[in-house]
Coordinates of C-alpha atoms and ligand atoms in Angstrom, one line a residue:
M1 CA -14.4 20.8 4.2
A2 CA -17.1 19.8 1.8
A3 CA -16.2 16.9 -0.5
G4 CA -14.5 18.2 -3.6
G5 CA -13.6 21.6 -2.0
Y6 CA -10.0 20.8 -2.5
Q7 CA -10.3 20.5 -6.3
G8 CA -8.2 23.5 -7.2
W9 CA -5.4 22.7 -4.7
G10 CA -2.0 21.1 -5.3
L11 CA -1.0 17.9 -3.5
A12 CA 0.9 19.6 -0.7
T13 CA -2.1 21.8 0.1
R14 CA -4.4 18.9 0.0
A15 CA -2.1 16.9 2.3
V16 CA -2.3 19.7 4.9
H17 CA -5.9 20.9 4.6
A18 CA -8.2 18.4 2.9
G19 CA -10.7 16.9 5.4
E20 CA -9.7 19.5 8.0
G21 CA -10.8 23.1 8.8
V22 CA -11.3 25.5 11.7
D23 CA -13.8 24.0 14.1
P24 CA -17.0 26.1 13.8
V25 CA -17.8 25.8 17.5
T26 CA -14.4 26.1 19.3
R27 CA -12.4 27.8 16.5
A28 CA -9.7 25.2 17.1
S29 CA -7.2 25.2 14.2
S30 CA -6.1 21.6 14.4
P31 CA -8.5 18.7 14.3
S32 CA -9.9 17.2 17.5
I33 CA -10.4 13.5 18.1
V34 CA -14.0 12.4 18.4
L35 CA -13.9 9.1 20.3
S36 CA -17.6 8.6 20.5
A37 CA -18.9 5.2 19.5
T38 CA -22.5 6.3 19.2
F39 CA -24.2 9.6 18.2
A40 CA -27.5 11.1 19.1
P41 CA -29.5 11.6 15.8
T42 CA -31.6 14.6 15.3
E43 CA -34.5 12.6 13.9
V44 CA -35.9 9.1 14.0
A45 CA -33.2 7.4 12.0
G46 CA -32.6 3.8 10.6
F47 CA -31.1 1.2 12.9
S48 CA -29.0 -1.0 10.5
A49 CA -27.1 -0.8 7.3
R50 CA -30.1 -2.0 5.4
N51 CA -32.4 0.4 7.1
R52 CA -30.8 3.8 7.1
A53 CA -34.0 5.6 6.2
G54 CA -32.0 8.3 4.4
Y55 CA -30.4 9.8 7.5
E56 CA -27.0 11.1 6.6
G57 CA -25.7 12.1 10.0
Y58 CA -23.5 10.0 12.3
V59 CA -25.3 7.1 14.1
Y60 CA -22.7 4.6 15.2
A61 CA -18.9 4.5 14.7
R62 CA -18.8 1.2 12.8
L63 CA -20.7 3.1 10.0
S64 CA -18.8 6.3 10.3
N65 CA -17.0 8.5 12.8
P66 CA -16.1 12.2 12.3
T67 CA -12.3 11.8 12.8
V68 CA -12.2 8.7 10.6
H69 CA -14.3 10.7 8.1
A70 CA -11.8 13.6 8.1
L71 CA -9.0 11.1 7.2
E72 CA -11.1 9.6 4.5
E73 CA -11.6 13.0 2.9
K74 CA -7.9 13.7 3.0
L75 CA -7.2 10.3 1.4
A76 CA -9.8 10.8 -1.4
A77 CA -8.3 14.2 -2.1
L78 CA -4.7 12.8 -2.3
E79 CA -5.7 10.1 -4.7
G80 CA -8.1 12.2 -6.7
G81 CA -11.0 9.8 -5.9
E82 CA -14.6 10.5 -5.1
R83 CA -14.6 8.7 -1.8
A84 CA -12.3 6.8 0.6
L85 CA -13.1 4.2 3.3
A86 CA -10.7 3.6 6.1
F87 CA -10.1 0.3 7.8
A88 CA -8.2 -1.1 10.8
S89 CA -5.3 -2.2 8.7
G90 CA -4.2 -2.6 5.1
M91 CA -5.2 -6.3 5.3
A92 CA -8.7 -5.3 6.6
A93 CA -9.0 -2.9 3.6
S94 CA -7.9 -5.6 1.1
H95 CA -10.2 -8.2 2.6
A96 CA -13.1 -5.8 2.6
L97 CA -12.6 -5.1 -1.1
L98 CA -12.1 -8.8 -2.1
A99 CA -15.0 -10.1 0.0
G100 CA -17.2 -7.2 -0.8
R101 CA -16.8 -7.3 -4.6
L102 CA -16.4 -11.0 -5.4
S103 CA -18.9 -13.9 -5.0
A104 CA -18.7 -17.6 -5.4
G105 CA -18.1 -18.5 -9.1
D106 CA -16.1 -15.3 -9.7
H107 CA -12.5 -15.4 -10.9
L108 CA -9.7 -13.1 -9.7
V109 CA -6.5 -12.4 -11.7
I110 CA -3.8 -11.2 -9.4
S111 CA -0.1 -10.4 -9.4
D112 CA 1.8 -13.6 -8.6
T113 CA 4.2 -11.5 -6.4
N114 CA 2.8 -9.1 -3.9
Y115 CA 2.4 -8.3 -0.2
V116 CA 2.6 -11.7 1.6
G117 CA -0.6 -11.2 3.5
T118 CA -2.5 -10.6 0.3
A119 CA -0.8 -13.5 -1.4
E120 CA -1.8 -15.9 1.4
L121 CA -5.3 -14.5 1.7
V122 CA -6.1 -15.0 -2.0
R123 CA -4.4 -18.4 -2.3
D124 CA -5.7 -20.0 1.0
S125 CA -9.0 -18.3 1.8
L126 CA -10.7 -17.2 -1.5
P127 CA -10.9 -20.7 -3.0
R128 CA -12.7 -21.9 0.2
W129 CA -15.3 -19.3 -0.6
G130 CA -15.7 -20.5 -4.2
I131 CA -13.7 -17.8 -5.8
S132 CA -11.0 -19.0 -8.2
V133 CA -7.7 -17.2 -8.4
T134 CA -5.0 -17.1 -11.1
P135 CA -1.7 -15.5 -10.0
V136 CA 0.2 -14.1 -13.0
D137 CA 3.3 -11.9 -13.7
T138 CA 1.5 -8.6 -14.1
S139 CA 4.5 -6.9 -15.5
D140 CA 3.6 -8.6 -18.8
P141 CA 0.1 -7.6 -20.1
A142 CA 0.1 -10.7 -22.5
R143 CA 0.1 -13.0 -19.4
I144 CA -2.8 -11.0 -17.9
A145 CA -4.7 -11.3 -21.2
A146 CA -4.1 -15.0 -21.3
A147 CA -5.4 -15.4 -17.7
I148 CA -8.7 -13.5 -18.2
G149 CA -11.7 -15.7 -18.7
P150 CA -15.5 -15.1 -18.9
A151 CA -15.9 -15.2 -15.1
T152 CA -13.0 -12.8 -14.4
R153 CA -14.5 -10.0 -12.3
M154 CA -11.3 -8.4 -10.8
L155 CA -7.7 -7.7 -11.8
W156 CA -5.5 -6.9 -8.8
I157 CA -2.1 -5.4 -9.3
E158 CA 0.5 -4.2 -6.9
T159 CA 3.2 -1.7 -8.1
P160 CA 6.0 -1.6 -7.1
A161 CA 5.4 -5.2 -5.9
N162 CA 6.5 -6.4 -2.6
P163 CA 9.2 -7.6 -2.1
I164 CA 11.0 -7.4 -5.5
L165 CA 9.9 -4.0 -6.7
R166 CA 8.6 -5.3 -10.0
L167 CA 6.3 -2.8 -11.7
A168 CA 3.0 -3.1 -13.6
D169 CA 1.9 -0.6 -16.2
I170 CA -1.4 0.6 -14.7
A171 CA -2.8 2.3 -17.8
A172 CA -2.1 -0.7 -20.0
C173 CA -3.6 -3.1 -17.4
A174 CA -6.7 -1.0 -17.0
A175 CA -7.2 -0.6 -20.8
L176 CA -6.8 -4.4 -21.2
A177 CA -9.3 -5.2 -18.4
R178 CA -11.8 -2.7 -19.8
E179 CA -11.5 -4.2 -23.3
R180 CA -12.0 -7.7 -21.9
G181 CA -15.0 -6.8 -19.7
V182 CA -13.3 -7.2 -16.3
R183 CA -15.4 -5.1 -13.9
D184 CA -12.8 -4.1 -11.3
V185 CA -9.2 -3.0 -11.6
V186 CA -7.5 -2.7 -8.2
V187 CA -4.1 -1.3 -7.5
D188 CA -2.3 -1.8 -4.2
S189 CA -0.3 1.5 -4.3
T190 CA 1.2 1.2 -0.8
F191 CA 4.8 1.2 -2.1
A192 CA 4.3 4.1 -4.4
S193 CA 2.1 6.5 -2.3
P194 CA -0.2 9.1 -4.0
L195 CA 2.9 11.3 -4.4
A196 CA 4.4 8.8 -6.9
T197 CA 1.3 7.4 -8.7
R198 CA -2.4 8.1 -8.7
P199 CA -3.9 4.9 -10.2
L200 CA -7.5 6.2 -10.5
E201 CA -6.2 8.8 -13.0
L202 CA -4.7 6.0 -15.0
G203 CA -7.9 4.0 -15.3
A204 CA -8.0 1.9 -12.1
D205 CA -11.3 1.5 -10.2
F206 CA -10.0 1.1 -6.7
V207 CA -6.8 2.0 -4.9
V208 CA -5.7 0.2 -1.8
H209 CA -3.3 1.5 0.8
S210 CA -1.8 0.2 4.0
L211 CA -1.9 3.5 5.9
T212 CA 0.6 1.8 8.3
K213 CA 3.3 2.6 5.8
Y214 CA 4.0 5.9 4.0
I215 CA 0.7 7.7 4.5
G216 CA 0.8 7.4 8.3
G217 CA 4.5 7.4 8.0
H218 CA 5.7 7.1 11.6
G219 CA 5.3 3.5 12.5
D220 CA 2.8 4.1 15.3
A221 CA -0.6 3.4 13.9
M222 CA -2.0 0.6 11.8
G223 CA -4.6 1.5 9.2
G224 CA -5.8 0.7 5.7
A225 CA -8.0 2.4 3.0
V226 CA -9.8 1.8 -0.2
I227 CA -10.3 4.8 -2.5
G228 CA -12.6 4.9 -5.6
R229 CA -16.0 5.9 -6.9
A230 CA -18.6 7.1 -4.4
E231 CA -21.3 4.6 -5.4
A232 CA -19.2 1.5 -5.1
L233 CA -17.7 2.7 -1.8
G234 CA -21.1 3.5 -0.4
A235 CA -22.1 -0.1 -1.0
L236 CA -18.8 -1.3 0.4
N237 CA -19.3 0.9 3.5
L238 CA -22.7 -0.7 4.3
E239 CA -21.4 -4.2 3.8
A240 CA -17.7 -4.3 4.7
S241 CA -17.4 -1.6 7.4
V242 CA -20.7 -2.3 9.1
H243 CA -20.8 -6.1 8.8
Y244 CA -17.1 -7.3 8.5
G245 CA -16.4 -4.7 11.2
G246 CA -12.7 -4.0 10.7
V247 CA -13.1 -0.2 11.1
L248 CA -10.3 2.2 12.0
S249 CA -10.2 3.6 15.6
P250 CA -10.6 7.4 15.8
F251 CA -7.3 7.7 17.6
N252 CA -5.4 5.9 14.8
A253 CA -7.3 8.0 12.3
W254 CA -6.1 11.1 14.1
L255 CA -2.5 9.9 14.1
I256 CA -2.6 9.0 10.4
L257 CA -4.3 12.4 9.6
R258 CA -1.4 14.1 11.3
G259 CA 1.2 12.0 9.6
A260 CA -0.4 12.4 6.1
A261 CA 0.0 16.2 6.3
T262 CA 3.7 15.8 5.8
L263 CA 3.5 13.0 3.2
P264 CA 4.8 15.2 0.3
L265 CA 7.8 16.4 2.3
R266 CA 8.6 13.0 3.6
M267 CA 8.3 11.3 0.1
R268 CA 10.8 13.8 -1.3
A269 CA 13.2 13.0 1.6
H270 CA 12.7 9.2 1.2
Q271 CA 13.4 9.4 -2.6
E272 CA 16.5 11.6 -2.1
N273 CA 18.0 9.2 0.5
A274 CA 17.0 6.0 -1.4
L275 CA 18.7 7.2 -4.5
E276 CA 21.8 8.1 -2.6
L277 CA 21.8 4.7 -0.8
A278 CA 21.0 2.8 -4.0
R279 CA 24.0 4.4 -5.7
A280 CA 26.3 3.7 -2.7
L281 CA 25.1 0.1 -2.6
E282 CA 25.6 -0.4 -6.3
A283 CA 29.3 0.7 -5.8
H284 CA 29.8 -1.4 -2.7
P285 CA 32.1 -4.5 -3.1
A286 CA 29.9 -6.7 -0.8
V287 CA 26.8 -6.0 -2.9
K288 CA 25.9 -8.1 -5.9
R289 CA 22.8 -6.3 -7.1
V290 CA 20.5 -3.4 -6.3
H291 CA 16.9 -2.9 -7.4
Y292 CA 15.5 0.6 -7.2
P293 CA 13.0 2.0 -9.7
G294 CA 14.9 5.2 -9.8
L295 CA 18.1 3.6 -11.0
A296 CA 18.8 3.2 -14.7
S297 CA 19.8 -0.4 -13.9
H298 CA 16.2 -1.3 -12.9
P299 CA 14.8 -3.5 -15.7
Q300 CA 11.6 -1.3 -15.9
H301 CA 13.2 2.1 -15.3
A302 CA 11.5 3.5 -18.4
L303 CA 8.1 2.5 -17.0
A304 CA 9.1 3.9 -13.6
R305 CA 9.9 7.3 -15.2
R306 CA 6.6 7.3 -17.0
Q307 CA 4.4 6.1 -14.1
M308 CA 6.1 7.4 -10.9
A309 CA 6.5 11.1 -10.1
N310 CA 8.5 10.0 -7.1
F311 CA 10.6 6.7 -7.0
S312 CA 9.7 6.2 -3.3
G313 CA 12.0 5.0 -0.6
M314 CA 12.0 1.2 -1.2
L315 CA 15.0 -0.6 -2.6
T316 CA 16.2 -4.2 -2.5
F317 CA 19.8 -5.5 -2.6
Q318 CA 21.6 -8.8 -2.7
T319 CA 25.0 -9.6 -1.2
H320 CA 27.7 -11.9 -2.5
E321 CA 27.9 -13.5 1.0
P322 CA 24.8 -15.7 1.9
G323 CA 22.1 -13.4 3.1
E324 CA 21.3 -15.2 6.3
A325 CA 24.9 -14.6 7.7
V326 CA 24.7 -10.9 6.7
A327 CA 21.2 -10.6 8.3
K328 CA 22.7 -12.0 11.6
R329 CA 25.4 -9.3 11.6
M330 CA 22.7 -6.7 10.9
I331 CA 20.7 -7.7 13.9
E332 CA 23.8 -7.3 16.1
R333 CA 25.3 -4.2 14.6
L334 CA 22.7 -1.9 13.1
R335 CA 22.0 1.2 15.2
V336 CA 20.4 3.8 12.9
I337 CA 18.5 1.2 10.7
H338 CA 16.1 -1.1 12.5
Y339 CA 16.2 -4.7 11.4
A340 CA 12.4 -5.0 11.3
V341 CA 9.5 -5.7 9.0
S342 CA 7.2 -3.0 7.7
L343 CA 8.2 0.1 5.6
G344 CA 7.5 3.7 4.9
H345 CA 8.3 4.9 8.4
Q346 CA 10.6 7.9 9.2
R347 CA 13.1 5.3 10.5
S348 CA 15.1 3.2 8.1
L349 CA 13.9 -0.5 8.2
L350 CA 15.6 -3.5 6.7
Y351 CA 14.6 -7.2 6.5
W352 CA 16.0 -10.3 4.8
I353 CA 13.5 -12.2 2.6
P354 CA 14.9 -15.6 1.5
T355 CA 13.5 -16.8 -1.8
A356 CA 13.1 -20.5 -0.9
A357 CA 11.1 -19.7 2.2
V358 CA 8.6 -17.4 0.5
M359 CA 8.3 -19.9 -2.4
A360 CA 7.4 -22.8 0.0
S361 CA 5.1 -20.8 2.3
T362 CA 3.5 -17.9 0.4
F363 CA 3.9 -17.5 -3.4
R364 CA 4.1 -21.3 -4.4
L365 CA 4.9 -20.4 -8.0
D366 CA 5.3 -22.8 -10.8
A367 CA 8.8 -23.3 -12.3
P368 CA 8.6 -20.6 -15.0
A369 CA 7.1 -18.0 -12.6
E370 CA 9.7 -18.9 -9.9
A371 CA 12.5 -18.4 -12.5
A372 CA 11.1 -14.9 -13.3
Y373 CA 11.0 -14.2 -9.5
R374 CA 14.6 -15.4 -9.1
A375 CA 15.6 -13.2 -12.0
F376 CA 14.8 -10.2 -9.7
A377 CA 15.5 -11.8 -6.3
G378 CA 18.1 -14.5 -6.7
E379 CA 18.4 -16.5 -3.5
G380 CA 16.8 -13.7 -1.5
V381 CA 16.7 -9.9 -1.1
F382 CA 17.3 -7.4 1.7
R383 CA 14.2 -5.3 1.6
F384 CA 15.3 -1.8 2.6
S385 CA 12.9 1.0 3.5
V386 CA 15.1 4.0 3.4
G387 CA 14.1 6.5 6.1
I388 CA 14.5 10.2 6.4
E389 CA 17.6 10.2 8.7
D390 CA 20.9 11.7 7.3
A391 CA 21.9 9.6 4.3
A392 CA 25.5 9.5 5.4
D393 CA 24.5 8.0 8.8
I394 CA 22.3 5.4 7.1
A395 CA 25.1 4.5 4.7
A396 CA 27.8 4.2 7.5
D397 CA 25.5 2.1 9.6
L398 CA 24.9 -0.3 6.7
A399 CA 28.5 -0.4 5.7
G400 CA 29.4 -1.4 9.3
A401 CA 27.1 -4.4 9.0
L402 CA 28.1 -5.4 5.5
A403 CA 31.8 -5.7 6.5
G404 CA 32.5 -9.3 7.3
Ligands
PLP1 C1 1.9 -3.7 4.6 C2 1.2 -3.9 3.4 C3 -0.2 -4.4 3.3 C4 -0.9 -4.8 4.5 O1 -1.1 -3.7 5.4 P1 -1.2 -3.8 7.0 O2 -1.5 -2.3 7.4 O3 0.1 -4.3 7.5 O4 -2.4 -4.7 7.3 C5 -0.8 -4.5 2.1 N1 -0.1 -4.2 0.9 C6 1.2 -3.8 1.0 C7 1.9 -3.5 -0.3 C8 1.9 -3.6 2.2 O5 3.1 -3.2 2.2

């Protein structure tokens, strides 16, 4: 499928067909896995990223591989971007973008609450490389505006943000960054998926996904991706894919390609089950509070309705009883839900995230920022990735573990 050949299609058709097609040689209907690490060029071609001599065919799999390329075309089509680059994990994608776009002396403004790996990478590693970092509450554009300085090159938001499901207004953030001369606006859209939100259409420059989550969707393949303009991603391919080397394996690309075909169907099921579970938990006597962007009780429900075409399957809840005791019962009793990290799989997954521990280890917020975090999370939250099992079975499993 030539790039852009999907332009007239809806998202469900893109999910099934973009990047794929009948094999012209074998007439195979479904995509084959090309495992080859090296390729025999048809002319004397360049040997390194700096010396490609204009050859556009495949040369070496760290630069590009046909199965990985097929997935990249599907991802670009789903996000409405010119090009996508796949990596070995979401963290490899995030690292590639941060290291590939920022230099010593640059300044990054980033959400003070986000995926823990990203939070630790920007706080612990970027300053060692001479890049300064200001974490802010990106749900408030005034705080972003106050944090932007002359050296700010990148604004990084995550919406909904892990683990507290706080939202950021992508269009407002992108407009603000543009006005203040910030070159790159990045959105980690892993929790939303392209079914909910397409940040490039709202003014962002780059979208990041952990493909390990909703897009792969089955918990059996790690992967990550950056989606954006062709020129920027071409440069990132030559630097980050080729030299940092965290490329996706063709086998994982094939698994994720297969998973992504059912993304629209799965997201509808995730949303339907999550809404039912969120309502059941809100009414449950053991539960103190539920956060779900699709509930009217979410403090940013109006923004969620505007920005998310699907409320996704992620919710958090707090219990009256101390969370650790409840978590211990969950480990013993849950059968349908797995007490495990990660999210976006067909299986329901649930995990206890205590506020004190993440404050001490990961987010290290100042007192006002910690107070804002606690307004969402209290002493901690159960992060619940609602799967696509029967909602009644998920609810019964959970009720069995909540009962003291
Ligand atoms: C999981 C996750 C990542 C990291 O992805 P991996 O595939 O685990 O490396 C990044 N951002 C968000 C929001 C995530 O949930």
